[in-house]
Coordinates of C-alpha atoms and ligand atoms in Angstrom, one line a residue:
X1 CA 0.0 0.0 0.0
X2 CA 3.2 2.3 1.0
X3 CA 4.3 1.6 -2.4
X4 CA 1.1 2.3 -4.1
X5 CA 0.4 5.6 -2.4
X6 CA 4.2 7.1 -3.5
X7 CA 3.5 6.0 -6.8
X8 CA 0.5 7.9 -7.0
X9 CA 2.2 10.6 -4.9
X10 CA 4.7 11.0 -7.8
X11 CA 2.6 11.2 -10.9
X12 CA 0.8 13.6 -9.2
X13 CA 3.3 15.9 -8.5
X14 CA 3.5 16.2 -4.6
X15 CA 6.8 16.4 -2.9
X16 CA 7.8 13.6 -0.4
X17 CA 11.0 14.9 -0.3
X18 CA 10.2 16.5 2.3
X19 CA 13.1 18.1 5.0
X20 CA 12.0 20.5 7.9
X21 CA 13.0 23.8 7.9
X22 CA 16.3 25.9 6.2
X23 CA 15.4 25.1 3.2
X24 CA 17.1 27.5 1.3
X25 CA 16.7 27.1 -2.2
X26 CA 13.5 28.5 -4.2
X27 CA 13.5 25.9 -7.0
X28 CA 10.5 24.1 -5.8
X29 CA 8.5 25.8 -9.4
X30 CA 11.0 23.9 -11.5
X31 CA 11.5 20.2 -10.1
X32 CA 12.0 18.4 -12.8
X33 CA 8.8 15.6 -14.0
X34 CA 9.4 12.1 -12.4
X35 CA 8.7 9.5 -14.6
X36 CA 5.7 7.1 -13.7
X37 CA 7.4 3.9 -14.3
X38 CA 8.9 2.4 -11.0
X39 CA 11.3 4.1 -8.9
X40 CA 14.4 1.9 -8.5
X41 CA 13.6 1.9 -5.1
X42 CA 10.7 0.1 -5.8
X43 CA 12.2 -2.4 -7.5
X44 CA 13.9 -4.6 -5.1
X45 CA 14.0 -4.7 -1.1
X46 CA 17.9 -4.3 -0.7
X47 CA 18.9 -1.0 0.1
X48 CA 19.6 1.2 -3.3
X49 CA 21.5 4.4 -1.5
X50 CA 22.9 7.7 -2.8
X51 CA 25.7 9.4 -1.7
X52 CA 24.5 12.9 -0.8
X53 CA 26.4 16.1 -0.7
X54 CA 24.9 18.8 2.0
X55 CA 27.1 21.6 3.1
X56 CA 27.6 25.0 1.9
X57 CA 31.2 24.1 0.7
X58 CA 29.6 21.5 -1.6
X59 CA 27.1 24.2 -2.9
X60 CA 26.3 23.1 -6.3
X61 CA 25.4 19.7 -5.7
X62 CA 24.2 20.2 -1.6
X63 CA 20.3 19.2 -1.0
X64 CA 20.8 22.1 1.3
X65 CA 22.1 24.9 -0.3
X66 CA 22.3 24.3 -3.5
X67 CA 20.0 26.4 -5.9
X68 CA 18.9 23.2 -7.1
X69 CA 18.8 21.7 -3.7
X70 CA 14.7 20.7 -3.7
X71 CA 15.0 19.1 -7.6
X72 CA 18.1 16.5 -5.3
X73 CA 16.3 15.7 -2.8
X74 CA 13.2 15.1 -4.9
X75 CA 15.3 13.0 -7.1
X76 CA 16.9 11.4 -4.2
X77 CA 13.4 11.0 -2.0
X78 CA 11.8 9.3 -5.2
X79 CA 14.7 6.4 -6.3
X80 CA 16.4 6.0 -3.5
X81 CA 15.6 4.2 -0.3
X82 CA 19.5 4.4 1.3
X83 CA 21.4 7.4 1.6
X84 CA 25.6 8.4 3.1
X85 CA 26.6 11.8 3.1
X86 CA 29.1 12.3 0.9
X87 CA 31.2 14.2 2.7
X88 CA 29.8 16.1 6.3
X89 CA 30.2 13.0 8.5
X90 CA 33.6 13.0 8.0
X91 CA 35.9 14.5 10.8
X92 CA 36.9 17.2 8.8
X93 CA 33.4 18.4 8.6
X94 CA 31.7 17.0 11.6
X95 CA 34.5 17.7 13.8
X96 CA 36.2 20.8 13.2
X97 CA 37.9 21.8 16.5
X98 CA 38.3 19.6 19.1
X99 CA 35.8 20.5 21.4
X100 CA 33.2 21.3 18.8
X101 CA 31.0 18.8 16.8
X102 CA 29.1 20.6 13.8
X103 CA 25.9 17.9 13.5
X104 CA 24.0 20.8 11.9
X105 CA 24.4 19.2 8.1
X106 CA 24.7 15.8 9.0
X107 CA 21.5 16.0 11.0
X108 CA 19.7 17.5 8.1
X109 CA 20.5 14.7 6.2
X110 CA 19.7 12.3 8.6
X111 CA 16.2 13.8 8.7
X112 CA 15.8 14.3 5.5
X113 CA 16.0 10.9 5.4
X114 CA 14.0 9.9 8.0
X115 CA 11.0 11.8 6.7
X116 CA 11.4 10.2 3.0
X117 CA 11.5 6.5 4.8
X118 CA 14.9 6.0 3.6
X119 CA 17.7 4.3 5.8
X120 CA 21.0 5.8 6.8
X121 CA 24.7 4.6 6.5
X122 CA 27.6 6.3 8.4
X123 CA 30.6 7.4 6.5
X124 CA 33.0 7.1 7.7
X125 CA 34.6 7.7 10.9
X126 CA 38.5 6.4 10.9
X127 CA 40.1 7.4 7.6
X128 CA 43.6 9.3 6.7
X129 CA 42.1 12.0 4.3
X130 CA 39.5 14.7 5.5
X131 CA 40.7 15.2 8.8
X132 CA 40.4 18.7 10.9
X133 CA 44.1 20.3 10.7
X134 CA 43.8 19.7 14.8
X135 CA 43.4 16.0 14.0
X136 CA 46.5 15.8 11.9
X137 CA 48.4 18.0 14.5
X138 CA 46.9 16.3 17.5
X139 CA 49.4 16.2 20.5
X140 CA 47.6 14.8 23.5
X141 CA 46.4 11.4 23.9
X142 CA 45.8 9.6 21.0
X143 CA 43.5 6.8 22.0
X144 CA 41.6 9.0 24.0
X145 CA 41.0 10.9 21.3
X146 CA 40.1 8.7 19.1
X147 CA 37.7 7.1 21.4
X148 CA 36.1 10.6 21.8
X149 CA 35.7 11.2 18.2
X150 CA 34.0 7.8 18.0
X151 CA 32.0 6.9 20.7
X152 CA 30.3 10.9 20.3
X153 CA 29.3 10.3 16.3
X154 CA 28.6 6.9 16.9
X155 CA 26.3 8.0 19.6
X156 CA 24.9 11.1 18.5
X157 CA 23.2 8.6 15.5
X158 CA 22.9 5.7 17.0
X159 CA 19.0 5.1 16.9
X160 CA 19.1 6.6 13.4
X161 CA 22.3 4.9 11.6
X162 CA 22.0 1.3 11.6
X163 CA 25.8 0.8 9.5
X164 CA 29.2 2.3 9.3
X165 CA 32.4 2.7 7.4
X166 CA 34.0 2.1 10.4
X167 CA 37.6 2.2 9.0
X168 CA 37.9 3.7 5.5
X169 CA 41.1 2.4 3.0
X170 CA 43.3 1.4 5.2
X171 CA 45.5 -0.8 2.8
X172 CA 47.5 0.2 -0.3
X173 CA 47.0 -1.3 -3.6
X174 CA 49.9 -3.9 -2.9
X175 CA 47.8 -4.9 0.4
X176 CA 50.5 -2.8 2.8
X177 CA 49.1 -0.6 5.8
X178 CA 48.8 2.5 4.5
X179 CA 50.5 4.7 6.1
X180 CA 48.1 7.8 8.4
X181 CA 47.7 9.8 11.2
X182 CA 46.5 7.1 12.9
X183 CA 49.0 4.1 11.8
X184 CA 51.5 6.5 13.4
X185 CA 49.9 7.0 16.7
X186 CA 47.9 4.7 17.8
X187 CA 48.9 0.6 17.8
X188 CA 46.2 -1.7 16.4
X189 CA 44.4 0.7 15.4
X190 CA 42.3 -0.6 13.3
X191 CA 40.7 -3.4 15.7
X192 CA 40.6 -0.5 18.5
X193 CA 38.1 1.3 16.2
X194 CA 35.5 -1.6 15.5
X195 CA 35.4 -2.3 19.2
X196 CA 34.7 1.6 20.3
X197 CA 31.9 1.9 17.4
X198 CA 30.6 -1.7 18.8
X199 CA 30.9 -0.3 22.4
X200 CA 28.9 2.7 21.6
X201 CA 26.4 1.1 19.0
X202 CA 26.0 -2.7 19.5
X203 CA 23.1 -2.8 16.9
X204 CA 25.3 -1.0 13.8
X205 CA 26.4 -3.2 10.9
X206 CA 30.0 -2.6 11.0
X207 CA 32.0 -2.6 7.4
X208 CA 34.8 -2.3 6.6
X209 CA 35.6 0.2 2.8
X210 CA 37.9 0.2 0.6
X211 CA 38.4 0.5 -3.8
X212 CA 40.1 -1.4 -6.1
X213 CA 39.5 -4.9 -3.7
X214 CA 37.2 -6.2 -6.7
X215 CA 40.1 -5.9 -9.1
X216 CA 43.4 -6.5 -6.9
X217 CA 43.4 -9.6 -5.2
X218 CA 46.9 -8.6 -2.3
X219 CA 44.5 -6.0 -1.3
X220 CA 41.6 -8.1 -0.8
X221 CA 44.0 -10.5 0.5
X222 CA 45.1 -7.7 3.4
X223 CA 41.6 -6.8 4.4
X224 CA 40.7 -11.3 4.6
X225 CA 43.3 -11.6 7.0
X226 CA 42.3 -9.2 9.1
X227 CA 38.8 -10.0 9.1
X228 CA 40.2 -13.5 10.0
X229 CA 42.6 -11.4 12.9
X230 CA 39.4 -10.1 14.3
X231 CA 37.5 -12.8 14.2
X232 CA 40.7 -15.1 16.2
X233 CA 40.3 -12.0 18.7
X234 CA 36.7 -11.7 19.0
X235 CA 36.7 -8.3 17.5
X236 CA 33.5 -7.3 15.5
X237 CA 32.7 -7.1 12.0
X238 CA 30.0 -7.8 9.5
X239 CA 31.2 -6.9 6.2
X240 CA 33.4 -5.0 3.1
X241 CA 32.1 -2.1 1.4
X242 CA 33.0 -2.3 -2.5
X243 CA 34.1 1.5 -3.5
X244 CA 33.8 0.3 -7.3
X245 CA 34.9 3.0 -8.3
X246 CA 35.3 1.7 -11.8
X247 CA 35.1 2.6 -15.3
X248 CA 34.0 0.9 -18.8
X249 CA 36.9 -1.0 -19.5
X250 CA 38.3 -2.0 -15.8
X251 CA 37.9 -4.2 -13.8
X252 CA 36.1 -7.3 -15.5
X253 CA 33.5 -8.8 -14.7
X254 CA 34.6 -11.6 -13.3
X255 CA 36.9 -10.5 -11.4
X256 CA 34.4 -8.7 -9.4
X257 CA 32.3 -12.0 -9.4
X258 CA 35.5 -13.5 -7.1
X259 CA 35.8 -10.8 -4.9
X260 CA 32.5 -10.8 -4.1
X261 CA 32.6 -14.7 -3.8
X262 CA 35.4 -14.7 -1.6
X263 CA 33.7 -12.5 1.1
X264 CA 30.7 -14.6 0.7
X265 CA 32.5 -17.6 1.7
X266 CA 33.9 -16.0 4.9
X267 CA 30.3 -15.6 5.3
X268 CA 30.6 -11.5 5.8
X269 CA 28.2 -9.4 4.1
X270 CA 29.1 -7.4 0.6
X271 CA 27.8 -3.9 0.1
X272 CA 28.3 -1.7 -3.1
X273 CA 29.6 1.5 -1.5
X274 CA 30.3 4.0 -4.1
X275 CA 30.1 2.9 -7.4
X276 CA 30.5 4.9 -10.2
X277 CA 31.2 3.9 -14.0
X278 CA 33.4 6.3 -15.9
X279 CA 33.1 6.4 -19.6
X280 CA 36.0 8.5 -20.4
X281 CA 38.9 7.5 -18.1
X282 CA 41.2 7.9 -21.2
X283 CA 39.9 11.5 -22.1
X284 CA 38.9 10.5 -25.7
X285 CA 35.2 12.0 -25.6
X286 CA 33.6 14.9 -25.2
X287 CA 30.1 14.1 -24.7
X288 CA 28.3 11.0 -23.9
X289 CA 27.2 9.3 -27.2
X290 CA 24.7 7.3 -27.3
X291 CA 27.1 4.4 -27.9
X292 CA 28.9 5.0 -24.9
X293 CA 25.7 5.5 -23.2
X294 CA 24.7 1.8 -24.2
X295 CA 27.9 0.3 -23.3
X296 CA 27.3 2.2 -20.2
X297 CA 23.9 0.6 -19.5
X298 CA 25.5 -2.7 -20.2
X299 CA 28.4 -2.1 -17.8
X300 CA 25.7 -1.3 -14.7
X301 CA 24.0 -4.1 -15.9
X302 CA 26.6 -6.8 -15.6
X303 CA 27.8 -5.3 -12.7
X304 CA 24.4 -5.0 -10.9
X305 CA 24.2 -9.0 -11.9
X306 CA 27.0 -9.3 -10.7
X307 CA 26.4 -8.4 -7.0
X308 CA 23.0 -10.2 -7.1
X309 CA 24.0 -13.5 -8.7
X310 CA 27.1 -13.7 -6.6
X311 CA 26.2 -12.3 -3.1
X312 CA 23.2 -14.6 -1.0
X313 CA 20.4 -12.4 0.1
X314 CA 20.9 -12.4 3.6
X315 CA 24.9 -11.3 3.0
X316 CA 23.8 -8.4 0.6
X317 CA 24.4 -4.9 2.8
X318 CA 22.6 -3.0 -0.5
X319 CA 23.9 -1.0 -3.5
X320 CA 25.0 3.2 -3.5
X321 CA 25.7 5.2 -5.8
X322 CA 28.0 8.0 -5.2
X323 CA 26.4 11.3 -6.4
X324 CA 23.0 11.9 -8.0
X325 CA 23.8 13.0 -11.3
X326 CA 26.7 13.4 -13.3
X327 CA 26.8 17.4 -12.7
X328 CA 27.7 16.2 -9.2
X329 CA 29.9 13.6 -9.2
X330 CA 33.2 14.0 -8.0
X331 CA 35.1 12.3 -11.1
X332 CA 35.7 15.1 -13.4
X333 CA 37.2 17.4 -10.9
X334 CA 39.3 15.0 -9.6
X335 CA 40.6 13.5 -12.9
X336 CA 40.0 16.7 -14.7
X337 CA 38.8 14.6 -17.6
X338 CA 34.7 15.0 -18.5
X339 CA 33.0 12.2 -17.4
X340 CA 29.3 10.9 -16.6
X341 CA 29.4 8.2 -15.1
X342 CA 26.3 8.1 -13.1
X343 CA 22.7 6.9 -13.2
X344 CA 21.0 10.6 -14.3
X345 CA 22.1 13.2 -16.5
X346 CA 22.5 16.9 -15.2
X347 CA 19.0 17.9 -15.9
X348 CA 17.8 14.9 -13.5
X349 CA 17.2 13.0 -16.1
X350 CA 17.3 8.8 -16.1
X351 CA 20.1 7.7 -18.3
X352 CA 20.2 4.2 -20.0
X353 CA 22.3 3.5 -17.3
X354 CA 19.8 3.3 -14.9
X355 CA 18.0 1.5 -17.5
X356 CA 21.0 -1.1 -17.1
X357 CA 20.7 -1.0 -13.1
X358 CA 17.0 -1.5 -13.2
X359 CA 17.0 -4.1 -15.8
X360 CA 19.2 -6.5 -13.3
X361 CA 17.6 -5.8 -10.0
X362 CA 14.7 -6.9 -11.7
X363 CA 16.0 -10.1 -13.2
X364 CA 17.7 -11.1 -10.3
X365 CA 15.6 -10.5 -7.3
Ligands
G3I401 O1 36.6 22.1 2.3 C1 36.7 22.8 1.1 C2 35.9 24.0 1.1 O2 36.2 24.8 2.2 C3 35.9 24.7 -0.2 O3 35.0 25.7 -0.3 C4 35.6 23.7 -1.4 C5 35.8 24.3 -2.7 O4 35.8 23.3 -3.7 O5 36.4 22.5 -1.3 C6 36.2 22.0 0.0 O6 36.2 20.6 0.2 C7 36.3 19.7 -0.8 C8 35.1 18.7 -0.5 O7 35.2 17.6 -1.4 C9 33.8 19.3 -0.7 O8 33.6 19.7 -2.0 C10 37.6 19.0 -0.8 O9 38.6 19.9 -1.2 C11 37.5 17.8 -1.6 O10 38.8 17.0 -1.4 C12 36.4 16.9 -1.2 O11 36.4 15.7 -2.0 C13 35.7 14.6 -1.5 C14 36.7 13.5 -1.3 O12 36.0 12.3 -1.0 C15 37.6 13.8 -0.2 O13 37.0 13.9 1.1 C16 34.6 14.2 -2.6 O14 33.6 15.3 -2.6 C17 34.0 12.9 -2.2 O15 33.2 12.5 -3.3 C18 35.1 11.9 -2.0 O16 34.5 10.7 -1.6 C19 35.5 9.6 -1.5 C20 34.9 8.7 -0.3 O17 34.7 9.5 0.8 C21 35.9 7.6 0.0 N1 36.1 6.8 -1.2 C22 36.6 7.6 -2.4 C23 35.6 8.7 -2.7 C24 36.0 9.4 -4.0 O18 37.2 10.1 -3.8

């Protein structure tokens, strides 16, 4: 009935994308049509998730601040049923000075999701980029300060996140620790950050993220072991979040197929974390063709398949997207090559991509 009433909700027109109050865009007379077909949220009961940006220093693409912020979170609302913020849970954002916590943008988010019926996944809280300068500079106690920064996000959300990235890229491509802040500081680490975030929330699903496992087996290798480390020392964990960050040509298919099966067999749960499919990584378009467009909807496709053939139901954490449309996603910038690689175009449009994502979640429920 839930399902029926959005349905009708959306071809009539009337927001659910609802978020109380600051609302700060006036875009509301333009949200774009939403097509009447089914929502991809609607098409399967894993979690399907978008990574969300929300602060003012991610203006363009924020569902708070952004001119266009009330088309996203329509979009959002309407196909997704999973959401991670982007960026404003990390410690650079959510922690700014050591005695101050800025929830006011992760909060929005986290209600913005409640009030859509969407869940919520932490990200992340132990990682070696986006840190507060104080963080990187830190002289005091170092345990004690990372059990702080912990146990005070991790509790701050803890009726309203059911999952984290506890510990976020940890290894090197050639499955050595890479070197942080907190390799430096604080011995073991890693296993001292599953059991605060355990301590603090014994009902989160705790994961463990990282990119390039699908395609590098020494990496996966690294982050095996010390699943089977923890598990020797009875230290909590329930799965691996796939970055898959990937792109048209790399990695293939089956090598994702025995990544995923490999986690499967340890019995831990698989997510989809971040995926995104670049087009372009070798800067020979300029637009998106409708060839590459195709190929593109294959590539979800197969990867979607993938996921679903390979990982059992009860071990599948759910599927995210990192960024709405391709006018947000973080590629280009960071590559500075043109790129869309994700699942609508920059007028909020459904690409065949998401024809490719919705034609496997459907034949392979
Ligand atoms: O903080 C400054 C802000 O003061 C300034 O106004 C603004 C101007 O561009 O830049 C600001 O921050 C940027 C931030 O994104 C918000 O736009 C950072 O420089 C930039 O490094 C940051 O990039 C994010 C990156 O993680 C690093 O945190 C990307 O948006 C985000 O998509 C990316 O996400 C990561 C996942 O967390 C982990 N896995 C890989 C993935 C892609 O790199």
């Amino acid at each position: 009935m839930q399902k029926f009433i959005r349905h009708l909700a959306i071809v009539a027109g009337i927001g659910l994308a609802a978020c109380g109050g600051g609302q700060s865009d006036q875009s509301a007379a333009t949200t774009p049509t939403i097509p009447s077909s089914p929502m991809l949220r609607d098409q399967t009961t894993i979690p399907i998730g978008v990574a969300l940006a929300v602060g003012s220093f991610e203006q363009a693409s924020s569902i708070r601040y952004s001119p266009q912020a009330s088309q996203l979170r329509n979009l959002a609302a309407h196909e997704f049923s999973s959401v991670v913020a982007e960026n404003v849970m990390k410690p650079e954002f959510i922690h700014p000075q050591e005695d101050q916590y800025n929830w006011s943008d992760a909060d929005y988010l986290v209600k913005f999701a409640k009030d859509n019926g969407m869940r919520i996944h932490g990200h992340t809280l132990v990682w070696y980029n986006a840190l507060p300068s104080w963080m990187s500079n830190y002289t005091g106690d170092w345990d004690a300060m990372l059990a702080d920064h912990i146990t005070t996000v991790v509790s701050h959300y803890s009726s309203d996140i059911n999952s984290w990235d506890v510990v976020n890229e940890a290894f090197l491509d050639d499955g050595s620790a890479r070197p942080s802040i907190w390799s430096t500081h604080i011995s073991d680490y890693i296993a001292k950050a599953y059991v605060l975030v355990h301590a603090a929330d014994p009902d989160a699903e705790l994961y463990y993220n990282d990119y390039n496992i699908e395609a590098m087996p020494k990496k996966l290798d690294a982050v095996l072991n010390m699943v089977t480390n923890f598990r020797n020392r009875d230290i909590p964990i329930d799965g691996i979040g796939f970055q898959l960050h990937i792109d048209r040509y790399w990695p293939s298919v089956t090598d994702i197929r025995q990544a995923f099966s490999r986690c499967v067999a340890m019995g831990l749960k698989v997510r989809i974390s971040e995926l995104d499919i670049r087009m372009n990584p070798n800067n020979t378009a300029t637009t998106l063709t409708p060839e590459l467009a195709e190929l593109q909807r294959q590539r979800y496709r197969d990867v979607i398949t993938a996921y679903l053939e390979t990982v059992p139901y009860d071990l599948r954490g759910g599927i995210t997207v990192w960024g709405l449309t391709d006018a947000t996603s973080w590629t280009p910038g960071y590559y500075h090559i043109p790129d869309w690689p994700l699942l609508f175009d920059a007028n909020f449009q459904r690409k065949p991509a998401w024809t490719g994502m919705s034609e496997a979640l459907i034949a392979t429920p």
